[in-house]
Amino acid sequence: MGSSQKDDLVVGIDLGTTNSLVALVRDGKPVVLRDGAGERIFVPSIVSWRDDASVLVGAEARRRAPEAPRRTVHSIKRLMGKGLEDVTAEDRALLPYELSLADKKLVRVLVGERAVTPQEVSALILRELKTRAEAGLGREVKRAVITVPAYFDDAQRQATRDAGKIAGLDVLRIINEPTAASLAYGLGGKDGTIAVYDFGGGTFDISILRIQAGTFRVLSTNGDTHLGGDDLDRTLVELALSKLEEREKSLKVREDPRLLALLRDAAEKAKIELSSSERATLVLRDEKRGISLDLPLARAEYERAALPFVERSLSRCRRALEDAHVKVQDLDAVVLVGGVTRTPLVRAKVEELFKRKPHTDVDPDEVVALGAAVQADVLAGSGREVLLLDVTPLSLGMETMGGGVTKLIMRNSTIPTQATEDFSTFKDDQTLVEIHVLQGERELAKDCRSLAFFKLRIPPMPASVPRIHVTFLIDADGILRVHAIEERSGSEASIEVVPVHGLTQDEVDRIYLDSLDHALEDVKAHRLIDLRNESETVLRATEKSLREAGSSLSQDARRAIEAKMRELRASAATDDATAISAALEALNKTAEPLAEILLNRVAEAAVKGKRLEDVGASPEKTS
Amino acid sequence: MDHFAFFGLERRFDVDASELDRSYLELSRLLHPDRQVPMPGEGQTGSLAARRARALALSAAMNAAHATLGSPEKRAEYLLRLLGGKTADQDKRTPPGFLQEQLELREEVEEAKGAKDRPRLETRLRELESSRDERLERVRSLFARSPEKEALAELRVELNALKYVSNLEGEIRSALAAEGP
């Protein structure tokens, strides 16, 4: 295991609203990674805090949700990069946990006494993926490509990158989910124009791309970061609730967080059943309280309730086609991404709009992670002839006098890109110029997303004399940097925009350090990796010694060593650090006679002036 | 080096779109930050980061240049500036009667949008498209006469009008796309 090889490992991560996955390219093909126990790493994006502040992530957290609904956080992606005023009533209805009202700029989730940022919650999910991937790979994972919805704004992208940093990952690239999906889809080498319809757990994206000799060029993208499978699930829960209230008036389900959580789970199962059959039965059971209810549901009822949400996605598709100057008949394929696209209603509506059967060969749950792994492979220097040319989903500009907006970069501009604008002061002796950076399509500043304010200090001059030159630069992650200079005086200010709704670099660093202090699991995982590496070294060295000096051992001693080697191999394949450690020790002890023989040879050789290599001793000793 | 030279094109209004695209993709493969990958044994080091930073600046400039040449309106603005013509801020004139016409048209479009009158919006869109094409044709012939001073002044007036026309056209398009058939 050379050090350069270790350095080159870059994984692809799909940090989803509902589930998160990690993938890697192996032998030229992207695969979803497995953990130490050989299980596919498919982590529900759920985090639960125990009363002692220890943390559960993934399936365990989901199992705990009914017992601890207020200490269990799901769908955190909906809150990434948001301020309190951005959290819609729809979001609130979906999220049963409490939000801290202390800081209007940055949403925090209240878990008991703690107020946790969405970045930290996401970091816990990323850390779980990282740890399990490391256990499976037997080596450290330091670098990653992480996907985000194409329609994520600057603040949401930065929040995702910060979550990666807090989890101890070097995020080499943030890429858009539909673009990643196109990469996994288009690897076969088919050229053409495709639409990627990505209905995720919490967000909807549509991208139109042109694939041409390994270049994946996004022509346009559109979406809705407040539209996802969560919304469809909620319609089903609402449907079940209204039926329940009619039938069981005594049950106050709405005021009962535990029953609500159980109902959500049951609705999820019923939804899956409704994808393949016309009717399903929602089974609500609470054994602790002797509740057992069967609710019949019909697909038609569900579809009636879900239709407005699907229509919303179609309107976004039409805009994307318009912006791309592509007609439906010019498309070569429509690719479906996200679990929601298994819903028959969604498939039928997509088919109706695009006038063709959508492509369903790729697993809609895995395709984004697989595509991220391909991009990770490219950035790691595999030499794969692939180039992604993505776009910025929303226009970027500055506030002008009177609350208007000057757009510097238009939506669907290929990134990286830059634009400049010159302006001046309107008052004499003005020494402070404030630049308000905005993102969005609306004409008035108040209707756009406020990304950042920043200030440029200049020497006093008469009005209109200063020449202020502002440059916007969007990097390949879709993240904005702004630079301003007053050309007569040379006063300069340059910032990587710290979003209004984000964390500063200092905050990210502090949280990262805090998380290191508290991350017991992380320490455990590292111990596991170290033990595995040590086992591998010891096994190799023992094998070598046996080849060189095994003949000098008794038959029994040799058999005993081989047995202990088998035991170590077996325990190194598990996640049980104690067992690995014990097996290591046992092998070292059993191999002592072998080490002794080798040592004697070394001593003899030293007397005779031979070199160590000649006697089969090597720097990798067994003890 | 101007944008035309950068993509290996002649400096003139008529641009071969497929030639521009071919050149753009070829250069993207060289200049995009993602194409700056570790050399054997280099790993994710400082020198790689420095190469990526340079590539970021270059490809940002290239993408902006490509967007300018790719759109006839932006290309015309850019070429006019290269030829020493005035900017829209310096000369805001429009053809006689144009603004009044636009005002009425805009009112009608707003009304049709409010009434969700799809056929009417589609008719207006087709009219605007053909008026845009006519203006672009005039722009083309004016550029053929440049660098005559009068041609540059007339170009400014045409481009100012063209901006109004494209804006309204864009608004109708997004209204139509939002509503669906």
PDB file of C-alpha atoms in Angstrom, chain A residues 4 7-8 10 143 170 172-173 175 210 212-215 217 314-316 318-319 322 325 353 375 378-390 410-411 413-419 473-476 481, chain B residues 21-22 24-25 27-30 32-45 48 52-53 55-57 59-67 74 89 118 125 170-171 173-174 176-181:
ATOM      1  CA  SER A   4       0.700   8.002  -3.141  1.00  0.00           C
ATOM      2  CA  ASP A   7      -3.492   9.912  -1.275  1.00  0.00           C
ATOM      3  CA  ASP A   8      -5.355   9.296  -4.489  1.00  0.00           C
ATOM      4  CA  VAL A  10     -11.412   9.901  -3.563  1.00  0.00           C
ATOM      5  CA  ARG A 143     -11.252  13.098   0.117  1.00  0.00           C
ATOM      6  CA  ASP A 170     -11.452  17.358   2.051  1.00  0.00           C
ATOM      7  CA  LEU A 172     -12.638  18.170  -3.784  1.00  0.00           C
ATOM      8  CA  ARG A 173     -15.788  19.062  -5.627  1.00  0.00           C
ATOM      9  CA  ILE A 175     -21.375  18.465  -8.076  1.00  0.00           C
ATOM     10  CA  ARG A 210     -25.734  17.275 -24.169  1.00  0.00           C
ATOM     11  CA  GLN A 212     -20.636  14.583 -26.781  1.00  0.00           C
ATOM     12  CA  ALA A 213     -17.461  12.474 -26.846  1.00  0.00           C
ATOM     13  CA  GLY A 214     -17.029  12.329 -23.075  1.00  0.00           C
ATOM     14  CA  THR A 215     -18.091  15.936 -22.477  1.00  0.00           C
ATOM     15  CA  ARG A 217     -22.520  19.736 -20.960  1.00  0.00           C
ATOM     16  CA  LEU A 314     -43.597  19.395 -14.780  1.00  0.00           C
ATOM     17  CA  SER A 315     -43.785  23.168 -14.892  1.00  0.00           C
ATOM     18  CA  ARG A 316     -40.082  23.250 -13.956  1.00  0.00           C
ATOM     19  CA  ARG A 318     -40.985  23.035 -19.345  1.00  0.00           C
ATOM     20  CA  ARG A 319     -38.928  26.012 -18.201  1.00  0.00           C
ATOM     21  CA  GLU A 322     -37.302  26.508 -22.884  1.00  0.00           C
ATOM     22  CA  HIS A 325     -33.730  25.854 -26.529  1.00  0.00           C
ATOM     23  CA  LEU A 353     -44.720  15.478 -20.969  1.00  0.00           C
ATOM     24  CA  GLN A 375     -16.183  12.405 -11.027  1.00  0.00           C
ATOM     25  CA  VAL A 378     -11.508  11.838 -12.698  1.00  0.00           C
ATOM     26  CA  LEU A 379     -10.268  14.247 -10.014  1.00  0.00           C
ATOM     27  CA  ALA A 380      -8.075  11.548  -8.496  1.00  0.00           C
ATOM     28  CA  GLY A 381      -6.221  11.450 -11.798  1.00  0.00           C
ATOM     29  CA  SER A 382      -7.445   8.171 -13.272  1.00  0.00           C
ATOM     30  CA  GLY A 383      -7.015   9.598 -16.762  1.00  0.00           C
ATOM     31  CA  ARG A 384     -10.650   8.938 -17.633  1.00  0.00           C
ATOM     32  CA  GLU A 385     -11.669  11.116 -20.595  1.00  0.00           C
ATOM     33  CA  VAL A 386     -14.651  12.785 -18.987  1.00  0.00           C
ATOM     34  CA  LEU A 387     -15.408  16.480 -18.626  1.00  0.00           C
ATOM     35  CA  LEU A 388     -18.399  17.984 -16.845  1.00  0.00           C
ATOM     36  CA  LEU A 389     -19.502  21.441 -17.910  1.00  0.00           C
ATOM     37  CA  ASP A 390     -22.173  22.482 -15.463  1.00  0.00           C
ATOM     38  CA  MET A 410     -27.378  35.000 -15.741  1.00  0.00           C
ATOM     39  CA  ARG A 411     -28.870  31.649 -14.753  1.00  0.00           C
ATOM     40  CA  SER A 413     -24.283  30.248 -17.447  1.00  0.00           C
ATOM     41  CA  THR A 414     -21.609  27.572 -17.794  1.00  0.00           C
ATOM     42  CA  ILE A 415     -19.328  27.516 -14.745  1.00  0.00           C
ATOM     43  CA  PRO A 416     -16.692  28.488 -13.861  1.00  0.00           C
ATOM     44  CA  THR A 417     -17.577  31.960 -15.027  1.00  0.00           C
ATOM     45  CA  GLN A 418     -16.992  35.594 -14.198  1.00  0.00           C
ATOM     46  CA  ALA A 419     -18.480  39.008 -14.793  1.00  0.00           C
ATOM     47  CA  LEU A 473     -16.341  34.673  -9.999  1.00  0.00           C
ATOM     48  CA  ILE A 474     -18.243  31.382  -9.750  1.00  0.00           C
ATOM     49  CA  ASP A 475     -15.928  28.413  -9.290  1.00  0.00           C
ATOM     50  CA  ALA A 476     -16.477  24.863 -10.522  1.00  0.00           C
ATOM     51  CA  ARG A 481     -16.309  34.809  -4.849  1.00  0.00           C
TER      52      ARG A 481
ATOM     53  CA  ASP B  21     -18.568  25.114 -30.307  1.00  0.00           C
ATOM     54  CA  ARG B  22     -15.862  22.804 -31.592  1.00  0.00           C
ATOM     55  CA  TYR B  24     -14.854  25.841 -27.198  1.00  0.00           C
ATOM     56  CA  LEU B  25     -15.031  22.138 -26.300  1.00  0.00           C
ATOM     57  CA  LEU B  27     -10.233  24.450 -25.197  1.00  0.00           C
ATOM     58  CA  SER B  28     -12.438  23.341 -22.289  1.00  0.00           C
ATOM     59  CA  ARG B  29     -10.687  19.988 -22.278  1.00  0.00           C
ATOM     60  CA  LEU B  30      -7.408  21.819 -21.799  1.00  0.00           C
ATOM     61  CA  HIS B  32     -11.149  23.306 -17.124  1.00  0.00           C
ATOM     62  CA  PRO B  33      -9.979  22.991 -13.480  1.00  0.00           C
ATOM     63  CA  ASP B  34     -11.204  19.382 -13.382  1.00  0.00           C
ATOM     64  CA  ARG B  35      -8.781  18.536 -16.170  1.00  0.00           C
ATOM     65  CA  GLN B  36      -5.888  19.518 -13.908  1.00  0.00           C
ATOM     66  CA  VAL B  37      -5.389  16.097 -12.329  1.00  0.00           C
ATOM     67  CA  PRO B  38      -2.513  14.782 -10.237  1.00  0.00           C
ATOM     68  CA  MET B  39       0.583  13.805 -12.208  1.00  0.00           C
ATOM     69  CA  PRO B  40       1.954  10.370 -11.350  1.00  0.00           C
ATOM     70  CA  GLY B  41       3.114  10.501  -7.718  1.00  0.00           C
ATOM     71  CA  GLU B  42       1.969  14.110  -7.242  1.00  0.00           C
ATOM     72  CA  GLY B  43      -1.109  13.373  -5.137  1.00  0.00           C
ATOM     73  CA  GLN B  44      -3.460  16.199  -4.098  1.00  0.00           C
ATOM     74  CA  THR B  45      -0.649  18.642  -3.392  1.00  0.00           C
ATOM     75  CA  LEU B  48      -1.902  20.711  -8.168  1.00  0.00           C
ATOM     76  CA  ARG B  52      -6.302  24.312 -10.552  1.00  0.00           C
ATOM     77  CA  ALA B  53      -6.448  27.948  -9.409  1.00  0.00           C
ATOM     78  CA  ALA B  55      -7.272  26.894 -14.638  1.00  0.00           C
ATOM     79  CA  LEU B  56     -10.216  28.384 -12.714  1.00  0.00           C
ATOM     80  CA  ALA B  57      -9.328  31.923 -13.774  1.00  0.00           C
ATOM     81  CA  SER B  59     -11.828  28.817 -17.840  1.00  0.00           C
ATOM     82  CA  ALA B  60     -14.046  31.391 -16.102  1.00  0.00           C
ATOM     83  CA  ALA B  61     -12.842  33.975 -18.614  1.00  0.00           C
ATOM     84  CA  MET B  62     -13.267  31.510 -21.469  1.00  0.00           C
ATOM     85  CA  ASN B  63     -16.828  30.541 -20.483  1.00  0.00           C
ATOM     86  CA  ALA B  64     -17.818  34.195 -20.233  1.00  0.00           C
ATOM     87  CA  ALA B  65     -16.278  34.842 -23.661  1.00  0.00           C
ATOM     88  CA  HIS B  66     -18.098  31.854 -25.131  1.00  0.00           C
ATOM     89  CA  ALA B  67     -21.429  33.059 -23.734  1.00  0.00           C
ATOM     90  CA  LYS B  74     -24.247  39.949 -26.794  1.00  0.00           C
ATOM     91  CA  ASP B  89     -25.452  54.031 -21.060  1.00  0.00           C
ATOM     92  CA  ARG B 118     -52.287  31.262 -24.446  1.00  0.00           C
ATOM     93  CA  LEU B 125     -44.248  35.710 -29.362  1.00  0.00           C
ATOM     94  CA  GLY B 170     -38.103  36.149 -22.668  1.00  0.00           C
ATOM     95  CA  GLU B 171     -40.981  37.166 -20.427  1.00  0.00           C
ATOM     96  CA  ARG B 173     -41.523  32.453 -23.041  1.00  0.00           C
ATOM     97  CA  SER B 174     -41.272  31.958 -19.304  1.00  0.00           C
ATOM     98  CA  LEU B 176     -45.843  30.113 -21.458  1.00  0.00           C
ATOM     99  CA  ALA B 177     -43.482  27.554 -19.902  1.00  0.00           C
ATOM    100  CA  ALA B 178     -44.842  28.156 -16.401  1.00  0.00           C
ATOM    101  CA  GLU B 179     -48.423  27.537 -17.417  1.00  0.00           C
ATOM    102  CA  GLY B 180     -47.941  24.497 -19.596  1.00  0.00           C
ATOM    103  CA  PRO B 181     -50.191  23.472 -22.470  1.00  0.00           C
TER     104      PRO B 181
END
